[in-house]
Amino acid sequence: MMRNLLRTPLLWTLTGVLVACGGTGGTPAATNQPPEVSVKLSDGSSISTSTYLSASEKLTVSASDVDGSVSKVGWVLDTGTPAEKSGQFSGTDVKGKITLSLSGLSSGTHTLNLTVTDNQGSTGSSSVSFKVDAEAPQISTVTVNGTAVTEGQALTFNAGDVATLKVVASDLRGGGDTSASPAGIAVYVGDTLARTLTSPATLDLAALVGSSTSVNTIKLVGLDTAGNTSATRTFTVQFAAAATGGTTSTPVLNWLTPSGDFVRGNGVVALKATAFKDGVDVSSQVTYTASCGTISGANWTLGSDCADGSKQTITATVVSGGKSYSIVKTVAVDSSDPSVQITSPQQGQSFTSNPISVGVTASDAGSGIDHIDVLANGTVVGSVSSGQGSVVWAPQNGTYTLTANVYDRVGRTSTTTLSNIKVQLTSTDNAAPSVSAFTLPSTVQHKTVTATVAVTDPSPSSGIAKVELLEGSTSLGVQTTGVNGTYTFSLDTSKLSDGAHTLRAVVTDNVGLSAEKTGTLTTDNTAPVITWQSPRDGAVVGKTVTLNATTSEGTVSYTVDGVAATGTQVALSDGAHTLAATATDAAGNTTTTSVNITADGTAPTATILSPIAGSTISQTPVSVQVSASDALSGVDHIDVSVNGTVIGTVSGAQGTVTWGPSNGTYTINALAYDKAGNVSAPVKSAVTIATPAPVVAPQPVININSTAAQPYTGALNVGVAGNFDSRSTVSKLLLQIVDASGATDNTSYVSNQPSASFSVDTTKYPDGDLTLQAIALTAEGLQGKSLVQTVKIQNISSPIIAVTAPTDGSTFNGATMPVQISITKRNTGFTILGNQLVVDLLDYRGQSVGTKTITGIQDNASGNYSTSFDVAALPADVYTIRVSTPVQLTGGTAQTVVTSSKVTTSSSSVNPPAAIIRLPVTLGNGNRPSLTSSSGFLVNVSDNTGVDYVQVRLVRPDGTPLNSYLLNEGFIVKPLYADIVLPSLDIDGSQYVPDGPYMLRVTVADVEGNRNIQEVPVNVDRNAATNTFSQSVTTTPGTPDTTPGKFTYTSATWTLTGVTNASRVVEVFNKSGTITTNVLPQVQGNQTAAIQFGAEGTYSVDWIVEDLTTGAVRYIYGTVVTVVKNPT
């Protein structure tokens, strides 16, 4: 479909939506539309009654008016309450986005009312309610390995040790809101954020600090969703490096679930493995992987790649001491349901007496049958714990439906039924039996236990049909034959979970009457966990060893090489031994674990290889070389001492220690330690140290070679002699000078000779004291310094002119910038030629934007002077204040003294936005373009931080702007780049603009407040001659395509005729409201533009034409093409 639309003049932009932000705006419609106002969080999120804010928040208020401009925005918080707050934005404060800062909010619910007023006096309003959480969260628990950590506590571990941090934080909303806020925990290492966790949180400190062996400060801060934070909890942790040759313990991993060899296919299997290291439960650090399906946390989802009957592996892994430890389990996938049949009785069979035997059989191709439940009219009457068997059923009179439910070992099930089973008993028994006694063991039990049930059946008795043990509705066994009314059960407690159980003993007679009695049985079939603490597997120990293994429950006993140990401290012979530890719990479950160690009770031997005993040494430092040997465990280290003081340690069996003694006689001693802790007998070596006297450092001297009286001026001759020791070799000789300002110069005067004469240029230094010192260096690395000599210097010097305010590099915020200037007389008289200072304000290009002249400057005197600059109209930028004046020095020549200071007029970015007026432009002959209300306009704007608003207005020849804007709009979304297209000029509406010459001024501002102004000279000429333009459009296909699923049009070409003279043309492409432009600098003749359609929407091409001969500017609208996709 194609339409020719008479469109209201609009403002289009490439990347942003524009709303009114001040000024008089455009011509209002006949019926004024009320303005609109809304508020969101600073990140753009919506606010609702379930939104929680902090006590101090910054909200973003957006106000707009479709047919005018916004003049003010007012707000009221908590109207009519003692905590009511209010405010208003007006004038230049009204922009596309307004930041509303709220502070001191209390916990509870608050309501914010907003009112917006436009330039016609119409108003709009909105209201939003939200909640405030002003309560800080609290950290209640901080533990490491289950032990509470106090504030500032220092924790020390060995590398490879477990250090599990647990932190619990909580938060209440406050203000009568009793709901709990999710609490988070920020974990810092030093001042660096390392983790953000959700409470309660568990963290491996070893993984947190990595391989660092330094002391690390851990800081914990509680967080809530409103941004409140708790007080900081702090402690330190250090992981000391493991000793050479030492070992680290291996975590003990054990699979809990799945416990069997099969898993259920096409479902989710919960995985659980335990991990203990050094007796500490680190199961929370276990991660899981599987050979098929997907893993999320500890849940394994078996997908289609986990085929029925396939073997798959699951792996549990824990990381300790930088190493990974894993345990692998292989399971088979069972995706097939079992089958079941009732083999007896038969369908429709009748019975006149009890008991009745119900036979069932089942099969399963996968994990196997777990049990079969038999139900009569929906009530369980018995269970079979294998794939085939029978249950005893003693029903009362009636008609029954029997059901058999079979379950395999992964929980898959199926059902079969048998109906119309009729029971009509001939017995006259109407008295129920009773359970007179139900006897169970009173202590914790495991494996198989005996239970007895004593029953009676009063007369007339139909006889006992069965006695059954049950937990809930689960059958644990059935007996049909007793001895003198007592029925004995052998109960497998492994079928019960660990803990206390309430069991039912149910007796049923042959007419279906029953009675029961309950009893309690406590079971424990879980073996205790036992972990060797010391010695570790593979350890080397001495003659005696202390046995230390810990268990999760029960007691621990030990054996050494299979022989029971008495106590925990045992003596061992040299060689290999096996130590076993057995944990036994209260139920009698046991777990045994063993370690293999090597015992070494024989001391090593040590030798001092050098220096040889009795030798005299003439050079230091001395290398002391030692060695040692050990037959069993090996040498751990050798301590080397001199006269009883240790001077170094050698790791291993051989090495060297460096020793730097003074002259004298010494005794060197070596002690060797093996890995079992045995110490060698001491080995001694007496030596004498006799080194020659050292080379003496030089003592240089300074000689001032001048007969003139101080103060010196010009060149000063200074002689320097190194005065080296005869055994030294000259390396460098330098003269170090410190001037009156404290600056040091030690590079200007340097010689490689043992003596030198330097000509010191005193004009390089400020007048005053000059401190001289000679420094001599020898090739042996010795250094000597002379005595310090101080001389006075004085040279002809001009006065110092300085900008004392604003200081260099400072920032100024304000309209009028005061400038303070000081003149400081030095040692030379001066005359200010003209008695004035010239002060220039230079922009970033070095061009002057203001000049001030200060008169009445005094000659030959220090003084302070001031002036100021109006910077309100200047864009935020870096400016240079330059001060200059010509000076005649007494006894010297005339010179110009200049100083400068840089100042920034904004604390934010000072890079102004860019603005390029693409059309209209000045003609090649210098003439102005001619504008009417039908003229168009294009400007490109951009900024590195974002464009805030754009203003377009006409300025009279005398520089005064007209009251109304052609455009005064702000961006809701601040773009980095935008094309601003204006299809018409409001020169006949809100303010009539007379014909004549003007400047078309564009002002663009960025979000930092920096501005840029661009102008182009124009004529407003309503009678300007213009060409007659026409446009047309050709679509492909020519008529809409009605094929299902295809677009009605695939492309279109727009043609503009009437461009008879050379012209500057802008093509304005409109694609469903998104505008792009293309500038043709100089064309002539008919113009065409095409669009390929790739989506539903509306498309058009408009034109802006400036005749480069006449200067006339026109905007021509193009036909709109609507593209739709035909339904399929």
CSV table of N, CA and C in Angstrom, one decimal, residues 743-785:
chain,number,residue,atom,x,y,z
A,743,ALA,N,67.3,22.4,45.4
A,743,ALA,CA,67.5,21.4,44.3
A,743,ALA,C,69.0,21.0,44.2
A,744,THR,N,69.2,19.7,43.9
A,744,THR,CA,70.5,19.0,43.9
A,744,THR,C,70.9,18.8,42.4
A,745,ASP,N,72.2,19.2,42.1
A,745,ASP,CA,72.8,19.0,40.8
A,745,ASP,C,74.0,18.2,41.0
A,746,ASN,N,74.0,16.9,40.6
A,746,ASN,CA,75.2,16.1,40.7
A,746,ASN,C,75.6,15.4,39.4
A,747,THR,N,75.1,16.1,38.2
A,747,THR,CA,75.4,15.5,36.9
A,747,THR,C,76.2,16.5,36.0
A,748,SER,N,76.2,17.8,36.4
A,748,SER,CA,76.8,18.8,35.5
A,748,SER,C,78.3,18.7,35.5
A,749,TYR,N,78.9,18.4,36.7
A,749,TYR,CA,80.4,18.5,36.8
A,749,TYR,C,80.9,17.2,37.3
A,750,VAL,N,81.4,16.3,36.3
A,750,VAL,CA,81.8,15.0,36.5
A,750,VAL,C,83.2,14.8,35.8
A,751,SER,N,84.1,14.0,36.5
A,751,SER,CA,85.4,13.7,35.8
A,751,SER,C,85.8,12.3,36.2
A,752,ASN,N,86.5,11.6,35.3
A,752,ASN,CA,87.1,10.3,35.5
A,752,ASN,C,88.5,10.3,36.0
A,753,GLN,N,89.1,11.5,36.2
A,753,GLN,CA,90.4,11.7,36.7
A,753,GLN,C,90.5,11.9,38.2
A,754,PRO,N,91.7,11.6,38.8
A,754,PRO,CA,91.7,11.7,40.3
A,754,PRO,C,91.6,13.1,40.8
A,755,SER,N,91.8,14.1,39.9
A,755,SER,CA,91.6,15.5,40.3
A,755,SER,C,91.1,16.2,39.1
A,756,ALA,N,90.3,17.4,39.4
A,756,ALA,CA,89.7,18.1,38.3
A,756,ALA,C,89.5,19.5,38.7
A,757,SER,N,89.3,20.4,37.7
A,757,SER,CA,89.0,21.8,37.9
A,757,SER,C,87.7,22.0,37.1
A,758,PHE,N,86.6,22.5,37.8
A,758,PHE,CA,85.3,22.8,37.2
A,758,PHE,C,85.0,24.3,37.1
A,759,SER,N,84.5,24.7,36.0
A,759,SER,CA,84.0,26.1,35.9
A,759,SER,C,82.5,26.1,36.1
A,760,VAL,N,82.0,26.6,37.3
A,760,VAL,CA,80.6,26.5,37.6
A,760,VAL,C,79.9,27.7,37.1
A,761,ASP,N,78.9,27.5,36.3
A,761,ASP,CA,78.1,28.6,35.8
A,761,ASP,C,77.0,29.0,36.9
A,762,THR,N,77.2,30.0,37.6
A,762,THR,CA,76.3,30.4,38.7
A,762,THR,C,75.0,30.9,38.2
A,763,THR,N,74.9,31.3,37.0
A,763,THR,CA,73.7,31.9,36.5
A,763,THR,C,72.6,30.8,36.3
A,764,LYS,N,73.0,29.5,36.4
A,764,LYS,CA,72.1,28.4,36.3
A,764,LYS,C,71.3,28.2,37.6
A,765,TYR,N,71.7,28.9,38.7
A,765,TYR,CA,71.1,28.6,40.0
A,765,TYR,C,70.6,29.9,40.6
A,766,PRO,N,69.5,29.8,41.4
A,766,PRO,CA,69.0,31.0,42.0
A,766,PRO,C,70.0,31.7,43.0
A,767,ASP,N,69.9,33.0,43.1
A,767,ASP,CA,70.7,33.7,44.0
A,767,ASP,C,70.6,33.2,45.4
A,768,GLY,N,71.7,33.3,46.2
A,768,GLY,CA,71.7,32.8,47.6
A,768,GLY,C,72.8,31.9,47.8
A,769,ASP,N,72.6,31.0,48.9
A,769,ASP,CA,73.7,30.1,49.2
A,769,ASP,C,73.8,29.0,48.2
A,770,LEU,N,75.0,28.6,47.9
A,770,LEU,CA,75.3,27.5,47.0
A,770,LEU,C,76.2,26.5,47.8
A,771,THR,N,75.7,25.3,48.0
A,771,THR,CA,76.5,24.3,48.8
A,771,THR,C,77.2,23.4,47.9
A,772,LEU,N,78.6,23.3,48.1
A,772,LEU,CA,79.4,22.4,47.3
A,772,LEU,C,80.0,21.3,48.1
A,773,GLN,N,80.0,20.1,47.5
A,773,GLN,CA,80.6,18.9,48.1
A,773,GLN,C,81.2,18.0,47.0
A,774,ALA,N,82.4,17.5,47.2
A,774,ALA,CA,83.0,16.6,46.3
A,774,ALA,C,82.7,15.2,46.7
A,775,ILE,N,82.5,14.3,45.7
A,775,ILE,CA,82.2,12.9,45.9
A,775,ILE,C,83.2,12.1,45.1
A,776,ALA,N,84.0,11.2,45.7
A,776,ALA,CA,85.0,10.4,45.0
A,776,ALA,C,84.6,8.9,45.0
A,777,LEU,N,84.7,8.2,43.9
A,777,LEU,CA,84.3,6.8,43.8
A,777,LEU,C,85.5,6.0,43.3
A,778,THR,N,85.8,4.8,43.9
A,778,THR,CA,86.9,4.0,43.5
A,778,THR,C,86.4,2.8,42.7
A,779,ALA,N,87.2,2.2,42.0
A,779,ALA,CA,86.9,1.0,41.2
A,779,ALA,C,86.5,-0.2,42.1
A,780,GLU,N,86.9,-0.1,43.4
A,780,GLU,CA,86.6,-1.2,44.3
A,780,GLU,C,85.2,-0.9,44.9
A,781,GLY,N,84.6,0.1,44.5
A,781,GLY,CA,83.2,0.4,45.1
A,781,GLY,C,83.2,1.2,46.3
A,782,LEU,N,84.3,1.8,46.7
A,782,LEU,CA,84.3,2.6,47.9
A,782,LEU,C,84.0,4.1,47.5
A,783,GLN,N,83.4,4.8,48.5
A,783,GLN,CA,83.0,6.2,48.2
A,783,GLN,C,83.4,7.1,49.3
A,784,GLY,N,83.9,8.3,49.0
A,784,GLY,CA,84.3,9.2,50.0
A,784,GLY,C,83.7,10.6,49.7
A,785,LYS,N,83.4,11.4,50.7
A,785,LYS,CA,82.8,12.7,50.5
A,785,LYS,C,83.7,13.7,51.2
